[in-house]
Short mmCIF file of C-alpha atoms in Angstrom, two decimals:
data_model
loop_
_atom_site.label_atom_id
_atom_site.label_comp_id
_atom_site.label_asym_id
_atom_site.label_seq_id
_atom_site.Cartn_x
_atom_site.Cartn_y
_atom_site.Cartn_z
CA MET X 1 153.64 161.87 136.60
CA THR X 2 151.44 161.03 139.77
CA PRO X 3 151.01 157.30 140.97
CA HIS X 4 147.32 157.75 140.08
CA THR X 5 148.20 158.95 136.43
CA SER X 6 150.68 156.02 136.13
CA ALA X 7 148.14 153.51 137.24
CA HIS X 8 145.66 154.82 134.81
CA ILE X 9 147.98 154.69 131.95
CA GLU X 10 148.90 151.01 132.87
CA ASP X 11 145.05 150.17 132.95
CA ILE X 12 144.88 151.67 129.47
CA GLU X 13 147.95 149.77 128.21
CA VAL X 14 146.59 146.44 129.68
CA ARG X 15 143.29 146.65 128.15
CA LEU X 16 144.71 147.75 124.80
CA PHE X 17 147.29 144.87 125.03
CA LEU X 18 144.58 142.16 125.75
CA GLU X 19 142.33 143.46 122.66
CA ALA X 20 145.55 143.01 120.68
CA ILE X 21 146.05 139.69 121.55
CA TYR X 22 142.40 138.73 120.79
CA SER X 23 142.42 140.43 117.63
CA ARG X 24 145.73 139.18 116.34
CA TYR X 25 145.86 135.61 117.99
CA HIS X 26 142.24 134.95 119.05
CA TYR X 27 143.32 134.27 122.61
CA ASP X 28 140.83 135.76 124.92
CA PHE X 29 142.27 136.90 128.32
CA ARG X 30 139.91 139.76 128.64
CA GLY X 31 138.06 138.07 131.28
CA TYR X 32 141.14 137.27 133.50
CA SER X 33 141.74 138.92 136.88
CA ARG X 34 143.35 142.24 135.97
CA ALA X 35 145.39 142.27 139.23
CA SER X 36 147.06 138.86 138.34
CA LEU X 37 147.69 139.79 134.71
CA LYS X 38 149.20 143.16 135.75
CA ARG X 39 151.69 141.43 137.70
CA ARG X 40 152.45 138.80 135.14
CA LEU X 41 152.79 141.41 132.34
CA ARG X 42 155.26 143.40 134.28
CA VAL X 43 157.35 140.33 134.86
CA ALA X 44 157.08 139.80 131.06
CA CYS X 45 158.24 143.09 130.01
CA GLU X 46 161.12 143.14 132.42
CA SER X 47 162.22 139.44 131.47
CA MET X 48 161.82 139.98 127.86
CA GLY X 49 163.64 143.25 127.86
CA TYR X 50 160.75 145.82 126.92
CA PRO X 51 160.54 149.31 128.56
CA SER X 52 156.72 149.24 128.51
CA LEU X 53 153.78 146.93 127.72
CA SER X 54 152.96 149.38 124.76
CA ALA X 55 156.54 148.47 123.23
CA LEU X 56 155.76 144.81 123.87
CA GLN X 57 152.53 144.99 122.06
CA GLY X 58 154.12 146.65 119.01
CA GLU X 59 156.65 143.76 118.62
CA LEU X 60 153.86 141.11 119.29
CA LEU X 61 151.70 142.44 116.70
CA HIS X 62 154.35 142.09 113.82
CA ASP X 63 156.33 139.10 115.15
CA GLU X 64 154.20 136.16 115.85
CA THR X 65 157.14 134.22 117.23
CA ILE X 66 157.03 136.29 120.36
CA PHE X 67 153.47 134.91 121.45
CA PRO X 68 154.40 131.48 122.38
CA GLN X 69 156.96 132.86 124.90
CA LEU X 70 154.55 135.49 126.27
CA MET X 71 152.08 132.55 126.87
CA GLY X 72 154.39 131.38 129.55
CA TYR X 73 153.96 134.46 131.46
CA LEU X 74 150.25 134.83 130.91
CA THR X 75 149.18 131.29 131.99
CA VAL X 76 150.03 129.94 135.37
CA GLN X 77 151.77 126.52 135.30
CA VAL X 78 151.94 125.60 138.88
CA SER X 79 150.89 122.11 139.89
CA ASP X 80 151.96 118.93 141.75
CA MET X 81 150.92 115.31 141.39
CA PHE X 82 148.07 114.56 143.80
CA ARG X 83 148.20 118.23 145.04
CA ASP X 84 145.97 118.78 148.07
CA PRO X 85 145.78 114.96 148.90
CA ALA X 86 142.46 115.06 150.44
CA TYR X 87 140.79 116.08 147.07
CA PHE X 88 142.07 112.79 145.50
CA ARG X 89 141.33 110.90 148.56
CA GLY X 90 137.69 112.25 148.32
CA ILE X 91 137.44 111.27 144.60
CA ARG X 92 138.91 107.68 145.43
CA GLU X 93 136.70 107.05 148.28
CA GLN X 94 133.29 108.74 147.58
CA VAL X 95 133.30 109.55 144.05
CA ILE X 96 134.63 106.35 142.48
CA PRO X 97 131.87 104.32 143.81
CA HIS X 98 129.26 106.18 141.88
CA LEU X 99 131.55 106.14 138.56
CA LYS X 100 131.78 102.47 138.74
CA THR X 101 127.93 102.33 138.05
CA TYR X 102 128.67 103.59 134.46
CA PRO X 103 129.48 101.22 131.52
CA SER X 104 131.99 103.86 130.30
CA LEU X 105 133.44 107.26 131.46
CA LYS X 106 134.70 110.48 130.34
CA VAL X 107 136.81 112.81 132.56
CA TRP X 108 137.90 116.35 131.67
CA VAL X 109 140.87 117.87 133.20
CA ALA X 110 140.24 121.59 132.23
CA GLY X 111 143.57 123.67 132.57
CA CYS X 112 145.66 120.70 132.71
CA SER X 113 148.98 122.59 132.65
CA SER X 114 151.88 120.46 132.34
CA GLY X 115 149.92 117.52 133.28
CA GLU X 116 150.47 116.52 136.89
CA GLU X 117 146.69 116.34 137.64
CA LEU X 118 146.01 114.27 134.56
CA TYR X 119 148.78 111.68 135.60
CA SER X 120 147.41 111.67 139.10
CA LEU X 121 143.79 110.80 138.02
CA ALA X 122 145.21 108.22 135.48
CA ILE X 123 147.13 106.45 138.20
CA LEU X 124 143.96 106.78 140.64
CA PHE X 125 141.66 105.30 137.99
CA ARG X 126 144.08 102.56 137.22
CA GLU X 127 144.42 101.63 140.86
CA GLU X 128 140.55 101.64 141.30
CA GLY X 129 140.09 99.46 138.08
CA LEU X 130 138.35 102.11 135.98
CA GLU X 131 141.22 103.04 133.56
CA GLU X 132 140.21 100.79 130.67
CA LYS X 133 136.55 102.07 130.60
CA THR X 134 137.80 105.89 130.94
CA MET X 135 138.59 108.45 128.32
CA PHE X 136 140.49 111.44 129.57
CA TYR X 137 140.51 114.84 127.97
CA ALA X 138 143.39 117.09 129.01
CA THR X 139 142.84 120.91 127.87
CA ASP X 140 144.94 124.06 128.29
CA ILE X 141 145.51 127.29 126.14
CA ASN X 142 149.11 126.84 126.47
CA GLY X 143 150.63 124.80 123.72
CA THR X 144 154.08 124.40 125.35
CA ALA X 145 152.49 123.22 128.74
CA LEU X 146 150.43 120.79 126.65
CA ALA X 147 153.52 119.32 124.99
CA LYS X 148 155.09 118.98 128.39
CA ALA X 149 151.94 117.06 129.65
CA GLU X 150 152.02 114.70 126.73
CA ALA X 151 155.64 114.03 127.43
CA GLY X 152 155.20 113.15 131.07
CA VAL X 153 158.51 114.03 132.06
CA TYR X 154 159.28 115.72 135.35
CA GLU X 155 162.20 116.88 137.35
CA LEU X 156 163.54 114.19 139.75
CA ASP X 157 163.71 116.40 142.75
CA ARG X 158 159.85 116.75 142.57
CA ILE X 159 159.17 113.14 143.00
CA ALA X 160 159.50 113.05 146.68
CA LEU X 161 156.66 115.29 147.05
CA PHE X 162 154.61 113.58 144.39
CA THR X 163 155.17 110.15 146.33
CA LYS X 164 154.21 111.61 149.49
CA ASN X 165 150.96 113.18 148.11
CA HIS X 166 150.07 109.66 146.41
CA ARG X 167 150.47 107.99 149.70
CA LEU X 168 148.29 110.61 151.36
CA SER X 169 145.72 110.31 148.68
CA GLY X 170 145.20 106.67 149.64
CA GLY X 171 147.46 105.51 146.74
CA THR X 172 147.29 101.60 146.87
CA GLY X 173 150.70 100.87 145.19
CA SER X 174 154.20 102.78 145.08
CA LEU X 175 154.31 105.84 142.68
CA SER X 176 157.76 104.34 141.62
CA ASP X 177 155.78 101.61 139.80
CA TYR X 178 154.57 104.32 137.14
CA TYR X 179 157.74 106.03 136.17
CA HIS X 180 161.47 105.37 135.12
CA ALA X 181 164.19 107.54 136.67
CA ALA X 182 167.15 108.60 134.26
CA TYR X 183 169.26 111.62 133.75
CA GLY X 184 167.74 113.55 136.53
CA ALA X 185 164.22 113.39 135.35
CA ALA X 186 161.31 110.91 135.81
CA ARG X 187 159.51 109.63 132.82
CA PHE X 188 156.13 108.49 133.58
CA ASP X 189 154.53 105.38 131.90
CA GLN X 190 153.25 106.13 128.31
CA THR X 191 150.40 103.70 128.90
CA LEU X 192 149.15 106.00 131.39
CA ARG X 193 148.14 108.47 128.70
CA LYS X 194 147.08 105.99 126.15
CA ARG X 195 143.50 106.87 126.70
CA THR X 196 144.04 110.57 126.73
CA VAL X 197 143.30 113.30 124.34
CA PHE X 198 145.38 116.32 124.78
CA SER X 199 143.80 119.56 123.19
CA ASP X 200 143.99 123.41 123.15
CA HIS X 201 140.70 124.52 124.64
CA SER X 202 139.95 127.83 126.01
CA LEU X 203 137.19 128.36 128.82
CA ALA X 204 136.86 131.94 127.61
CA SER X 205 135.64 131.31 123.96
CA ASP X 206 135.50 127.57 123.17
CA SER X 207 132.34 125.36 123.73
CA VAL X 208 131.31 121.93 125.09
CA PHE X 209 132.75 119.06 123.34
CA ALA X 210 131.61 115.71 125.03
CA GLU X 211 129.34 114.52 127.62
CA LEU X 212 131.35 114.08 130.80
CA HIS X 213 131.11 112.25 134.16
CA LEU X 214 133.81 114.07 135.78
CA VAL X 215 135.45 117.51 135.42
CA SER X 216 138.45 118.57 137.44
CA CYS X 217 139.30 122.19 137.00
CA ARG X 218 141.41 123.14 139.95
CA ASN X 219 143.12 126.53 140.51
CA VAL X 220 141.93 127.92 137.32
CA LEU X 221 138.71 129.84 138.12
CA ILE X 222 140.70 131.88 140.84
CA TYR X 223 142.46 133.64 137.85
CA PHE X 224 139.18 134.55 136.31
CA GLU X 225 136.81 137.64 136.84
CA ARG X 226 133.42 136.72 137.93
CA PRO X 227 131.73 136.87 134.24
CA LEU X 228 134.40 134.29 133.04
CA GLN X 229 133.88 132.16 136.10
CA ASP X 230 130.19 132.11 135.32
CA ARG X 231 131.04 131.17 131.61
CA ALA X 232 133.35 128.34 132.67
CA VAL X 233 131.04 126.78 135.22
CA GLY X 234 128.14 127.06 132.61
CA LEU X 235 130.29 125.00 130.33
CA PHE X 236 131.09 122.48 132.95
CA LYS X 237 127.29 122.29 133.82
CA ASP X 238 126.30 121.76 130.44
CA ALA X 239 128.86 119.04 129.78
CA LEU X 240 128.38 117.07 132.73
CA VAL X 241 125.83 114.14 132.85
CA ARG X 242 122.98 114.32 135.33
CA LYS X 243 124.61 113.45 138.81
CA GLY X 244 128.06 114.15 137.18
CA PHE X 245 130.84 115.50 139.46
CA LEU X 246 132.82 118.92 139.28
CA GLY X 247 135.96 119.50 141.37
CA ILE X 248 137.60 122.97 141.73
CA GLY X 249 140.64 124.26 143.73
CA ALA X 250 140.91 124.50 147.54
CA ARG X 251 140.57 128.32 147.36
CA GLU X 252 137.81 128.60 144.81
CA SER X 253 133.99 128.34 145.55
CA LEU X 254 130.76 128.21 143.53
CA ARG X 255 128.94 130.26 146.01
CA PHE X 256 128.53 133.46 144.26
CA ASN X 257 128.36 131.63 140.62
CA ALA X 258 125.51 132.30 138.36
CA HIS X 259 125.17 128.38 138.20
CA VAL X 260 125.45 127.52 141.90
CA LYS X 261 121.89 126.15 141.93
CA ALA X 262 122.71 123.42 139.44
CA PHE X 263 125.28 121.85 141.80
CA GLY X 264 124.96 120.36 145.22
CA GLU X 265 128.04 120.23 147.68
CA PHE X 266 128.85 116.71 147.38
CA LEU X 267 132.22 116.92 149.61
CA PRO X 268 132.31 120.59 150.50
CA ALA X 269 135.77 120.53 152.25
CA GLU X 270 137.30 119.06 149.21
CA ARG X 271 135.44 121.31 146.79
CA ILE X 272 133.71 118.57 145.12
CA TYR X 273 130.17 119.25 143.76
CA GLN X 274 127.58 117.11 141.93
#
């Protein structure tokens, strides 16, 4: 079999696999970046012990217990608290003064993964005196990640970086004020999520659910093909109030997005739009 033939067969397998997931489980990965998906699916087959994607597809269609395990490979669960501190400093110093003019606030962390960004924003809003008038919505398509986000427990060896990032983001207190350490893990204060709704939501297939003042969707669009990027940003546009804010990842841009004219560059270096 030539390399070209092998690659063509893999393309067919991936396309059929994504259709099977959509038909069987109603999760739509068809608009995700194929190069990224191919890498993750190869790892899934190897780790789960399947000789090919077709073999995994056969099992997946008949055994629904496999799907939650597969989701761990299909969705990217990489984040840190106050990741890219300049982004959070920008929110603290430039966005918060605008948000303080509203009587109540709604914030959407889209693609919240295991919750690091949610807790970062909850801490920031507490330090800026906005926590009590803010509702947070933390959404993801990975139920396992959502459960971890709701638990708010992270490995203790990650706390040093979280603490450094918090300080660089302009944090006004000590991060240690917000968690208890025990048995090799740090459990963040449950009161940080008392005003948070955790929910399954797909940017590929679900719709707007609230009128929002800030949407933070970082390092998610990078895994989407252009049409799905357009769909996601369209959702954010429709959800945001006039003069509302959208924050995206450091390697992401709205430059070629279908909805770019709806947004102005508020803090271009930090990828915060209004």
